[in-house]
């Protein structure tokens, strides 16, 4: 999961509920100081939330883009159920389509998904690409995660099926480096974890380890695609992301000094690369 350095949004952003026919979604909504060049919808990854994009909101809005980061169904401040079937990929993809429509749709929304969020974003555009101007896949690969991550997701899923969220959190923190456990936002990360729905984590974890390769389907769409990652990634190897970008004919960016979460590792450089891609369109 991304570990944002702060959960406090910048002055340009406000928190509210985005109302859609598929329910209300908690968002951080950042408005440009001047003319609006476009609208962006940002989807977080596994165990993440809209706060993973806090450091991107100010530079992206300063570049002229209304930037809306969202908690998906059952994530942090967006309500969800305890039924695993409600978190099937198709359901989450339809949520994204509803969110995009609420933001204007009709070919105007730049869609960005990080990690799991990228796979949900891909599923959404494959259902209906018409609301979108572009798609950015951030540290999100062509199919399932690598074997080592599959094992971690399975262990987590088994724990969530038998233990409370609080006990699972303590078990995860016991494996973290001491400096991360002592970090200033540790309590905020804990509060976020406790508000996730276990059914959402179990089901979306299963998606990460079973996702088929749908690159050819995506390549058939007339939608500009940007593949962005760090220079190292332990979830999808960077050469695999390079190859996916070639198959898609996509714009490709590697962020120096970043790993699986360039949005928190190198936010200024990441925001500049994202805005440059949108500007090019």
PDB file of C-alpha atoms in Angstrom:
ATOM      1  CA  UNK A   1       0.000   0.000   0.000  1.00  0.00           C
ATOM      2  CA  UNK A   2       1.044   3.611  -0.497  1.00  0.00           C
ATOM      3  CA  UNK A   3       2.012   5.409   2.692  1.00  0.00           C
ATOM      4  CA  UNK A   4       1.207   9.105   2.184  1.00  0.00           C
ATOM      5  CA  UNK A   5       3.340  11.492   4.231  1.00  0.00           C
ATOM      6  CA  UNK A   6       0.205  13.351   5.327  1.00  0.00           C
ATOM      7  CA  UNK A   7      -3.538  12.820   5.278  1.00  0.00           C
ATOM      8  CA  UNK A   8      -4.173  16.578   5.239  1.00  0.00           C
ATOM      9  CA  UNK A   9      -5.176  17.861   1.796  1.00  0.00           C
ATOM     10  CA  UNK A  10      -3.678  21.099   0.437  1.00  0.00           C
ATOM     11  CA  UNK A  11      -5.706  24.344   0.536  1.00  0.00           C
ATOM     12  CA  UNK A  12      -6.753  23.906  -3.107  1.00  0.00           C
ATOM     13  CA  UNK A  13      -8.665  20.702  -2.266  1.00  0.00           C
ATOM     14  CA  UNK A  14     -11.833  20.021  -0.315  1.00  0.00           C
ATOM     15  CA  UNK A  15     -13.355  16.779   0.887  1.00  0.00           C
ATOM     16  CA  UNK A  16     -16.915  15.939  -0.048  1.00  0.00           C
ATOM     17  CA  UNK A  17     -19.203  13.146  -1.189  1.00  0.00           C
ATOM     18  CA  UNK A  18     -19.461  12.695  -4.960  1.00  0.00           C
ATOM     19  CA  UNK A  19     -23.077  11.716  -5.608  1.00  0.00           C
ATOM     20  CA  UNK A  20     -23.771   9.137  -8.325  1.00  0.00           C
ATOM     21  CA  UNK A  21     -26.612   6.747  -9.191  1.00  0.00           C
ATOM     22  CA  UNK A  22     -24.433   3.955  -7.745  1.00  0.00           C
ATOM     23  CA  UNK A  23     -23.991   5.669  -4.389  1.00  0.00           C
ATOM     24  CA  UNK A  24     -21.911   8.400  -2.822  1.00  0.00           C
ATOM     25  CA  UNK A  25     -18.109   8.282  -2.912  1.00  0.00           C
ATOM     26  CA  UNK A  26     -15.718  10.158  -0.629  1.00  0.00           C
ATOM     27  CA  UNK A  27     -13.382  12.360  -2.668  1.00  0.00           C
ATOM     28  CA  UNK A  28     -10.683  14.987  -2.387  1.00  0.00           C
ATOM     29  CA  UNK A  29     -11.484  17.548  -5.061  1.00  0.00           C
ATOM     30  CA  UNK A  30      -8.759  20.024  -6.065  1.00  0.00           C
ATOM     31  CA  UNK A  31      -9.658  23.006  -8.226  1.00  0.00           C
ATOM     32  CA  UNK A  32      -7.247  24.965 -10.441  1.00  0.00           C
ATOM     33  CA  UNK A  33      -6.527  28.578  -9.504  1.00  0.00           C
ATOM     34  CA  UNK A  34      -7.381  29.724 -13.030  1.00  0.00           C
ATOM     35  CA  UNK A  35      -8.833  28.288 -16.220  1.00  0.00           C
ATOM     36  CA  UNK A  36      -9.643  24.575 -16.148  1.00  0.00           C
ATOM     37  CA  UNK A  37      -7.798  22.574 -18.814  1.00  0.00           C
ATOM     38  CA  UNK A  38      -9.427  19.248 -17.930  1.00  0.00           C
ATOM     39  CA  UNK A  39     -10.738  16.952 -15.216  1.00  0.00           C
ATOM     40  CA  UNK A  40      -8.940  13.950 -13.739  1.00  0.00           C
ATOM     41  CA  UNK A  41     -10.236  11.004 -11.712  1.00  0.00           C
ATOM     42  CA  UNK A  42      -7.619   9.181  -9.597  1.00  0.00           C
ATOM     43  CA  UNK A  43      -8.167   5.614  -8.297  1.00  0.00           C
ATOM     44  CA  UNK A  44      -6.021   4.298  -5.400  1.00  0.00           C
ATOM     45  CA  UNK A  45      -4.511   0.849  -5.089  1.00  0.00           C
ATOM     46  CA  UNK A  46      -4.960  -2.121  -2.783  1.00  0.00           C
ATOM     47  CA  UNK A  47      -5.307  -1.122   0.899  1.00  0.00           C
ATOM     48  CA  UNK A  48      -5.035   2.509  -0.234  1.00  0.00           C
ATOM     49  CA  UNK A  49      -7.267   5.553  -0.308  1.00  0.00           C
ATOM     50  CA  UNK A  50      -7.700   8.953  -1.910  1.00  0.00           C
ATOM     51  CA  UNK A  51      -5.040  10.295   0.486  1.00  0.00           C
ATOM     52  CA  UNK A  52      -2.400   8.397  -1.499  1.00  0.00           C
ATOM     53  CA  UNK A  53      -2.682  11.248  -4.017  1.00  0.00           C
ATOM     54  CA  UNK A  54      -2.542  14.179  -1.563  1.00  0.00           C
ATOM     55  CA  UNK A  55       0.925  15.229  -2.748  1.00  0.00           C
ATOM     56  CA  UNK A  56      -0.235  15.258  -6.398  1.00  0.00           C
ATOM     57  CA  UNK A  57      -3.300  17.449  -5.889  1.00  0.00           C
ATOM     58  CA  UNK A  58      -1.615  20.844  -5.698  1.00  0.00           C
ATOM     59  CA  UNK A  59       0.790  20.458  -8.659  1.00  0.00           C
ATOM     60  CA  UNK A  60      -1.878  18.895 -10.885  1.00  0.00           C
ATOM     61  CA  UNK A  61      -4.431  21.576 -10.061  1.00  0.00           C
ATOM     62  CA  UNK A  62      -1.754  24.257 -10.567  1.00  0.00           C
ATOM     63  CA  UNK A  63      -1.240  22.790 -14.050  1.00  0.00           C
ATOM     64  CA  UNK A  64      -4.907  23.521 -14.783  1.00  0.00           C
ATOM     65  CA  UNK A  65      -6.580  20.205 -14.002  1.00  0.00           C
ATOM     66  CA  UNK A  66      -9.474  19.683 -11.648  1.00  0.00           C
ATOM     67  CA  UNK A  67      -8.167  16.620  -9.826  1.00  0.00           C
ATOM     68  CA  UNK A  68     -10.530  14.293  -7.976  1.00  0.00           C
ATOM     69  CA  UNK A  69      -9.098  11.440  -5.894  1.00  0.00           C
ATOM     70  CA  UNK A  70     -11.679   8.893  -4.767  1.00  0.00           C
ATOM     71  CA  UNK A  71     -12.179   6.190  -2.165  1.00  0.00           C
ATOM     72  CA  UNK A  72     -13.718   3.227  -3.973  1.00  0.00           C
ATOM     73  CA  UNK A  73     -16.583   1.197  -2.622  1.00  0.00           C
ATOM     74  CA  UNK A  74     -15.648  -0.183   0.814  1.00  0.00           C
ATOM     75  CA  UNK A  75     -12.389   1.829   0.935  1.00  0.00           C
ATOM     76  CA  UNK A  76     -11.736   4.096   3.924  1.00  0.00           C
ATOM     77  CA  UNK A  77     -14.411   6.859   3.907  1.00  0.00           C
ATOM     78  CA  UNK A  78     -16.704   5.368   1.257  1.00  0.00           C
ATOM     79  CA  UNK A  79     -19.328   3.015   2.609  1.00  0.00           C
ATOM     80  CA  UNK A  80     -19.561  -0.599   1.521  1.00  0.00           C
ATOM     81  CA  UNK A  81     -21.234  -3.874   2.357  1.00  0.00           C
ATOM     82  CA  UNK A  82     -19.992  -7.118   3.854  1.00  0.00           C
ATOM     83  CA  UNK A  83     -20.871  -9.086   0.695  1.00  0.00           C
ATOM     84  CA  UNK A  84     -17.862 -10.096  -1.364  1.00  0.00           C
ATOM     85  CA  UNK A  85     -19.905 -10.183  -4.579  1.00  0.00           C
ATOM     86  CA  UNK A  86     -20.386  -6.402  -4.301  1.00  0.00           C
ATOM     87  CA  UNK A  87     -16.640  -5.950  -4.936  1.00  0.00           C
ATOM     88  CA  UNK A  88     -16.440  -7.967  -8.141  1.00  0.00           C
ATOM     89  CA  UNK A  89     -14.329  -6.176 -10.734  1.00  0.00           C
ATOM     90  CA  UNK A  90     -17.341  -5.439 -12.931  1.00  0.00           C
ATOM     91  CA  UNK A  91     -19.136  -3.758 -10.038  1.00  0.00           C
ATOM     92  CA  UNK A  92     -16.124  -1.594  -9.223  1.00  0.00           C
ATOM     93  CA  UNK A  93     -15.684  -0.710 -12.901  1.00  0.00           C
ATOM     94  CA  UNK A  94     -19.306   0.428 -13.108  1.00  0.00           C
ATOM     95  CA  UNK A  95     -18.712   2.595 -10.055  1.00  0.00           C
ATOM     96  CA  UNK A  96     -15.865   4.306 -11.944  1.00  0.00           C
ATOM     97  CA  UNK A  97     -18.107   4.923 -14.942  1.00  0.00           C
ATOM     98  CA  UNK A  98     -20.696   6.508 -12.647  1.00  0.00           C
ATOM     99  CA  UNK A  99     -18.023   8.686 -11.023  1.00  0.00           C
ATOM    100  CA  UNK A 100     -16.737   9.815 -14.417  1.00  0.00           C
ATOM    101  CA  UNK A 101     -20.251  10.688 -15.567  1.00  0.00           C
ATOM    102  CA  UNK A 102     -20.785  12.734 -12.395  1.00  0.00           C
ATOM    103  CA  UNK A 103     -17.613  14.673 -13.250  1.00  0.00           C
ATOM    104  CA  UNK A 104     -18.727  15.501 -16.762  1.00  0.00           C
ATOM    105  CA  UNK A 105     -17.884  12.403 -18.795  1.00  0.00           C
ATOM    106  CA  UNK A 106     -18.460  12.588 -22.557  1.00  0.00           C
ATOM    107  CA  UNK A 107     -14.816  12.055 -23.435  1.00  0.00           C
ATOM    108  CA  UNK A 108     -13.504  14.674 -21.013  1.00  0.00           C
ATOM    109  CA  UNK A 109     -12.148  12.776 -17.976  1.00  0.00           C
ATOM    110  CA  UNK A 110      -8.496  11.779 -17.651  1.00  0.00           C
ATOM    111  CA  UNK A 111      -8.568   8.481 -15.726  1.00  0.00           C
ATOM    112  CA  UNK A 112      -5.585   7.387 -13.605  1.00  0.00           C
ATOM    113  CA  UNK A 113      -5.311   4.193 -11.571  1.00  0.00           C
ATOM    114  CA  UNK A 114      -2.506   3.143  -9.256  1.00  0.00           C
ATOM    115  CA  UNK A 115      -1.737  -0.606  -8.970  1.00  0.00           C
ATOM    116  CA  UNK A 116      -5.089  -2.354  -8.310  1.00  0.00           C
ATOM    117  CA  UNK A 117      -6.725   0.954  -9.254  1.00  0.00           C
ATOM    118  CA  UNK A 118      -5.119   0.632 -12.687  1.00  0.00           C
ATOM    119  CA  UNK A 119      -6.713  -2.749 -13.234  1.00  0.00           C
ATOM    120  CA  UNK A 120     -10.104  -1.391 -12.177  1.00  0.00           C
ATOM    121  CA  UNK A 121      -9.567   1.611 -14.472  1.00  0.00           C
ATOM    122  CA  UNK A 122      -8.742  -0.738 -17.356  1.00  0.00           C
ATOM    123  CA  UNK A 123     -11.892  -2.746 -16.684  1.00  0.00           C
ATOM    124  CA  UNK A 124     -13.929   0.477 -16.719  1.00  0.00           C
ATOM    125  CA  UNK A 125     -12.639   1.693 -20.092  1.00  0.00           C
ATOM    126  CA  UNK A 126     -13.127  -1.780 -21.566  1.00  0.00           C
ATOM    127  CA  UNK A 127     -16.773  -1.609 -20.500  1.00  0.00           C
ATOM    128  CA  UNK A 128     -17.220   1.914 -21.867  1.00  0.00           C
ATOM    129  CA  UNK A 129     -14.426   4.241 -22.968  1.00  0.00           C
ATOM    130  CA  UNK A 130     -16.732   7.099 -23.948  1.00  0.00           C
ATOM    131  CA  UNK A 131     -16.450   9.157 -20.715  1.00  0.00           C
ATOM    132  CA  UNK A 132     -12.653   9.285 -20.906  1.00  0.00           C
ATOM    133  CA  UNK A 133     -10.034  11.450 -22.596  1.00  0.00           C
ATOM    134  CA  UNK A 134      -7.074   9.266 -21.563  1.00  0.00           C
ATOM    135  CA  UNK A 135      -5.954   6.436 -19.311  1.00  0.00           C
ATOM    136  CA  UNK A 136      -2.839   6.449 -17.098  1.00  0.00           C
ATOM    137  CA  UNK A 137      -1.739   3.131 -15.610  1.00  0.00           C
ATOM    138  CA  UNK A 138       0.545   3.889 -12.665  1.00  0.00           C
ATOM    139  CA  UNK A 139       2.588   0.896 -11.452  1.00  0.00           C
ATOM    140  CA  UNK A 140      -0.138  -1.397 -12.768  1.00  0.00           C
ATOM    141  CA  UNK A 141       0.756  -4.381 -14.908  1.00  0.00           C
ATOM    142  CA  UNK A 142      -0.786  -6.494 -17.662  1.00  0.00           C
ATOM    143  CA  UNK A 143      -2.053  -9.397 -15.543  1.00  0.00           C
ATOM    144  CA  UNK A 144      -1.617 -10.922 -12.077  1.00  0.00           C
ATOM    145  CA  UNK A 145       0.999  -9.730  -9.581  1.00  0.00           C
ATOM    146  CA  UNK A 146       4.306 -11.571  -9.167  1.00  0.00           C
ATOM    147  CA  UNK A 147       4.387 -14.829  -7.220  1.00  0.00           C
ATOM    148  CA  UNK A 148       5.872 -13.333  -4.044  1.00  0.00           C
ATOM    149  CA  UNK A 149       3.050 -10.789  -3.889  1.00  0.00           C
ATOM    150  CA  UNK A 150       0.495 -13.493  -4.600  1.00  0.00           C
ATOM    151  CA  UNK A 151       1.671 -15.309  -1.482  1.00  0.00           C
ATOM    152  CA  UNK A 152       1.404 -12.146   0.626  1.00  0.00           C
ATOM    153  CA  UNK A 153      -2.121 -11.469  -0.630  1.00  0.00           C
ATOM    154  CA  UNK A 154      -3.168 -15.052   0.127  1.00  0.00           C
ATOM    155  CA  UNK A 155      -1.784 -14.867   3.684  1.00  0.00           C
ATOM    156  CA  UNK A 156      -3.590 -11.566   4.221  1.00  0.00           C
ATOM    157  CA  UNK A 157      -6.857 -12.929   2.843  1.00  0.00           C
ATOM    158  CA  UNK A 158      -6.673 -15.956   5.136  1.00  0.00           C
ATOM    159  CA  UNK A 159      -6.015 -13.681   8.115  1.00  0.00           C
ATOM    160  CA  UNK A 160      -8.915 -11.378   7.261  1.00  0.00           C
ATOM    161  CA  UNK A 161     -11.259 -14.369   7.112  1.00  0.00           C
ATOM    162  CA  UNK A 162     -10.486 -15.360  10.718  1.00  0.00           C
ATOM    163  CA  UNK A 163      -9.147 -12.292  12.575  1.00  0.00           C
ATOM    164  CA  UNK A 164     -10.368  -8.787  13.371  1.00  0.00           C
ATOM    165  CA  UNK A 165      -9.067  -5.839  11.377  1.00  0.00           C
ATOM    166  CA  UNK A 166      -7.277  -4.555  14.477  1.00  0.00           C
ATOM    167  CA  UNK A 167      -5.444  -7.851  15.030  1.00  0.00           C
ATOM    168  CA  UNK A 168      -4.447  -8.078  11.372  1.00  0.00           C
ATOM    169  CA  UNK A 169      -3.081  -4.530  11.526  1.00  0.00           C
ATOM    170  CA  UNK A 170      -0.940  -5.326  14.538  1.00  0.00           C
ATOM    171  CA  UNK A 171       0.392  -8.442  12.788  1.00  0.00           C
ATOM    172  CA  UNK A 172       1.300  -6.422   9.680  1.00  0.00           C
ATOM    173  CA  UNK A 173       2.993  -3.678  11.683  1.00  0.00           C
ATOM    174  CA  UNK A 174       5.101  -6.258  13.499  1.00  0.00           C
ATOM    175  CA  UNK A 175       6.718  -7.008  10.118  1.00  0.00           C
ATOM    176  CA  UNK A 176       7.383  -3.352   9.216  1.00  0.00           C
ATOM    177  CA  UNK A 177      10.765  -1.632   9.750  1.00  0.00           C
ATOM    178  CA  UNK A 178      10.909   0.269  13.073  1.00  0.00           C
ATOM    179  CA  UNK A 179      11.177   3.648  11.340  1.00  0.00           C
ATOM    180  CA  UNK A 180       7.856   3.051   9.568  1.00  0.00           C
ATOM    181  CA  UNK A 181       6.139   1.936  12.763  1.00  0.00           C
ATOM    182  CA  UNK A 182       7.318   5.139  14.469  1.00  0.00           C
ATOM    183  CA  UNK A 183       6.324   7.442  11.578  1.00  0.00           C
ATOM    184  CA  UNK A 184       4.227  10.508  12.340  1.00  0.00           C
ATOM    185  CA  UNK A 185       1.250   9.320  10.298  1.00  0.00           C
ATOM    186  CA  UNK A 186       1.187   5.780  11.715  1.00  0.00           C
ATOM    187  CA  UNK A 187      -2.055   6.413  13.576  1.00  0.00           C
ATOM    188  CA  UNK A 188      -3.679   7.853  10.441  1.00  0.00           C
ATOM    189  CA  UNK A 189      -2.684   4.725   8.502  1.00  0.00           C
ATOM    190  CA  UNK A 190      -4.188   2.582  11.269  1.00  0.00           C
ATOM    191  CA  UNK A 191      -7.460   4.526  11.218  1.00  0.00           C
ATOM    192  CA  UNK A 192      -7.641   4.114   7.446  1.00  0.00           C
ATOM    193  CA  UNK A 193      -7.028   0.385   7.683  1.00  0.00           C
ATOM    194  CA  UNK A 194      -9.742  -0.083  10.318  1.00  0.00           C
ATOM    195  CA  UNK A 195     -12.337   1.632   8.098  1.00  0.00           C
ATOM    196  CA  UNK A 196     -11.744  -0.641   5.111  1.00  0.00           C
ATOM    197  CA  UNK A 197     -14.319  -3.374   4.646  1.00  0.00           C
ATOM    198  CA  UNK A 198     -12.734  -6.834   5.025  1.00  0.00           C
ATOM    199  CA  UNK A 199     -14.903  -8.126   2.163  1.00  0.00           C
ATOM    200  CA  UNK A 200     -13.435  -5.442  -0.108  1.00  0.00           C
ATOM    201  CA  UNK A 201      -9.863  -6.405   0.791  1.00  0.00           C
ATOM    202  CA  UNK A 202     -10.485 -10.131   0.402  1.00  0.00           C
ATOM    203  CA  UNK A 203     -12.201  -9.766  -2.970  1.00  0.00           C
ATOM    204  CA  UNK A 204      -9.866  -7.204  -4.499  1.00  0.00           C
ATOM    205  CA  UNK A 205      -6.887  -9.213  -3.250  1.00  0.00           C
ATOM    206  CA  UNK A 206      -8.270 -12.169  -5.166  1.00  0.00           C
ATOM    207  CA  UNK A 207      -8.494  -9.942  -8.260  1.00  0.00           C
ATOM    208  CA  UNK A 208      -4.785  -9.121  -7.978  1.00  0.00           C
ATOM    209  CA  UNK A 209      -3.768 -12.777  -8.087  1.00  0.00           C
ATOM    210  CA  UNK A 210      -6.175 -13.889 -10.835  1.00  0.00           C
ATOM    211  CA  UNK A 211      -6.260 -10.933 -13.268  1.00  0.00           C
ATOM    212  CA  UNK A 212      -5.918 -12.111 -16.888  1.00  0.00           C
ATOM    213  CA  UNK A 213      -3.828 -10.350 -19.499  1.00  0.00           C
ATOM    214  CA  UNK A 214      -6.171  -7.892 -21.256  1.00  0.00           C
ATOM    215  CA  UNK A 215      -3.538  -5.779 -22.981  1.00  0.00           C
ATOM    216  CA  UNK A 216      -4.717  -6.730 -26.481  1.00  0.00           C
ATOM    217  CA  UNK A 217      -8.264  -5.648 -25.634  1.00  0.00           C
ATOM    218  CA  UNK A 218      -7.018  -2.306 -24.337  1.00  0.00           C
ATOM    219  CA  UNK A 219      -4.767  -1.794 -27.350  1.00  0.00           C
ATOM    220  CA  UNK A 220      -7.820  -2.093 -29.612  1.00  0.00           C
ATOM    221  CA  UNK A 221      -9.393   1.032 -28.066  1.00  0.00           C
ATOM    222  CA  UNK A 222      -8.760   4.474 -29.609  1.00  0.00           C
ATOM    223  CA  UNK A 223      -7.797   5.892 -26.205  1.00  0.00           C
ATOM    224  CA  UNK A 224      -4.432   7.502 -25.397  1.00  0.00           C
ATOM    225  CA  UNK A 225      -2.615   5.508 -22.706  1.00  0.00           C
ATOM    226  CA  UNK A 226       0.256   6.456 -20.405  1.00  0.00           C
ATOM    227  CA  UNK A 227       2.218   3.752 -18.561  1.00  0.00           C
ATOM    228  CA  UNK A 228       4.005   5.319 -15.601  1.00  0.00           C
ATOM    229  CA  UNK A 229       6.089   3.612 -12.923  1.00  0.00           C
ATOM    230  CA  UNK A 230       9.097   3.984 -10.692  1.00  0.00           C
ATOM    231  CA  UNK A 231      12.459   2.654 -11.769  1.00  0.00           C
ATOM    232  CA  UNK A 232      11.971  -0.392  -9.516  1.00  0.00           C
ATOM    233  CA  UNK A 233       8.816  -2.352  -8.745  1.00  0.00           C
ATOM    234  CA  UNK A 234       8.335  -5.495  -6.659  1.00  0.00           C
ATOM    235  CA  UNK A 235       4.731  -6.043  -7.764  1.00  0.00           C
ATOM    236  CA  UNK A 236       5.103  -5.965 -11.555  1.00  0.00           C
ATOM    237  CA  UNK A 237       8.723  -5.936 -12.828  1.00  0.00           C
ATOM    238  CA  UNK A 238       9.615  -2.772 -14.706  1.00  0.00           C
ATOM    239  CA  UNK A 239      10.639  -4.669 -17.912  1.00  0.00           C
ATOM    240  CA  UNK A 240       7.132  -6.171 -17.917  1.00  0.00           C
ATOM    241  CA  UNK A 241       5.660  -2.671 -17.757  1.00  0.00           C
ATOM    242  CA  UNK A 242       7.983  -1.575 -20.567  1.00  0.00           C
ATOM    243  CA  UNK A 243       6.727  -4.439 -22.734  1.00  0.00           C
ATOM    244  CA  UNK A 244       3.102  -3.640 -21.928  1.00  0.00           C
ATOM    245  CA  UNK A 245       3.649  -0.034 -22.987  1.00  0.00           C
ATOM    246  CA  UNK A 246       5.132  -1.191 -26.301  1.00  0.00           C
ATOM    247  CA  UNK A 247       2.146  -3.446 -26.954  1.00  0.00           C
ATOM    248  CA  UNK A 248      -0.214  -0.579 -26.210  1.00  0.00           C
ATOM    249  CA  UNK A 249       1.714   1.995 -28.203  1.00  0.00           C
ATOM    250  CA  UNK A 250       1.542   3.970 -24.980  1.00  0.00           C
ATOM    251  CA  UNK A 251       3.481   6.928 -23.687  1.00  0.00           C
ATOM    252  CA  UNK A 252       6.021   5.561 -21.156  1.00  0.00           C
ATOM    253  CA  UNK A 253       7.507   7.271 -18.100  1.00  0.00           C
ATOM    254  CA  UNK A 254       9.895   5.913 -15.476  1.00  0.00           C
ATOM    255  CA  UNK A 255      10.251   8.122 -12.396  1.00  0.00           C
ATOM    256  CA  UNK A 256      13.851   8.095 -11.134  1.00  0.00           C
ATOM    257  CA  UNK A 257      14.224   7.285  -7.452  1.00  0.00           C
ATOM    258  CA  UNK A 258      10.696   5.876  -7.164  1.00  0.00           C
ATOM    259  CA  UNK A 259       9.451   2.352  -6.598  1.00  0.00           C
ATOM    260  CA  UNK A 260       5.882   0.976  -6.593  1.00  0.00           C
ATOM    261  CA  UNK A 261       4.333   4.246  -5.387  1.00  0.00           C
ATOM    262  CA  UNK A 262       5.803   7.167  -7.372  1.00  0.00           C
ATOM    263  CA  UNK A 263       2.817   9.208  -6.172  1.00  0.00           C
ATOM    264  CA  UNK A 264       4.345   9.218  -2.654  1.00  0.00           C
ATOM    265  CA  UNK A 265       8.011   8.485  -3.457  1.00  0.00           C
ATOM    266  CA  UNK A 266       8.533  11.333  -5.961  1.00  0.00           C
ATOM    267  CA  UNK A 267       5.271  13.311  -6.142  1.00  0.00           C
ATOM    268  CA  UNK A 268       6.558  16.462  -7.852  1.00  0.00           C
ATOM    269  CA  UNK A 269       8.263  14.547 -10.656  1.00  0.00           C
ATOM    270  CA  UNK A 270       5.260  12.249 -10.982  1.00  0.00           C
ATOM    271  CA  UNK A 271       2.786  15.117 -11.198  1.00  0.00           C
ATOM    272  CA  UNK A 272       4.945  16.847 -13.828  1.00  0.00           C
ATOM    273  CA  UNK A 273       5.000  13.688 -15.981  1.00  0.00           C
ATOM    274  CA  UNK A 274       1.245  13.179 -15.652  1.00  0.00           C
ATOM    275  CA  UNK A 275       0.432  16.795 -16.512  1.00  0.00           C
ATOM    276  CA  UNK A 276       2.820  16.753 -19.480  1.00  0.00           C
ATOM    277  CA  UNK A 277       1.008  13.731 -20.903  1.00  0.00           C
ATOM    278  CA  UNK A 278      -2.392  15.359 -20.461  1.00  0.00           C
ATOM    279  CA  UNK A 279      -1.072  18.598 -21.976  1.00  0.00           C
ATOM    280  CA  UNK A 280       0.139  16.678 -25.030  1.00  0.00           C
ATOM    281  CA  UNK A 281      -3.423  15.675 -25.814  1.00  0.00           C
TER     282      UNK A 281
END
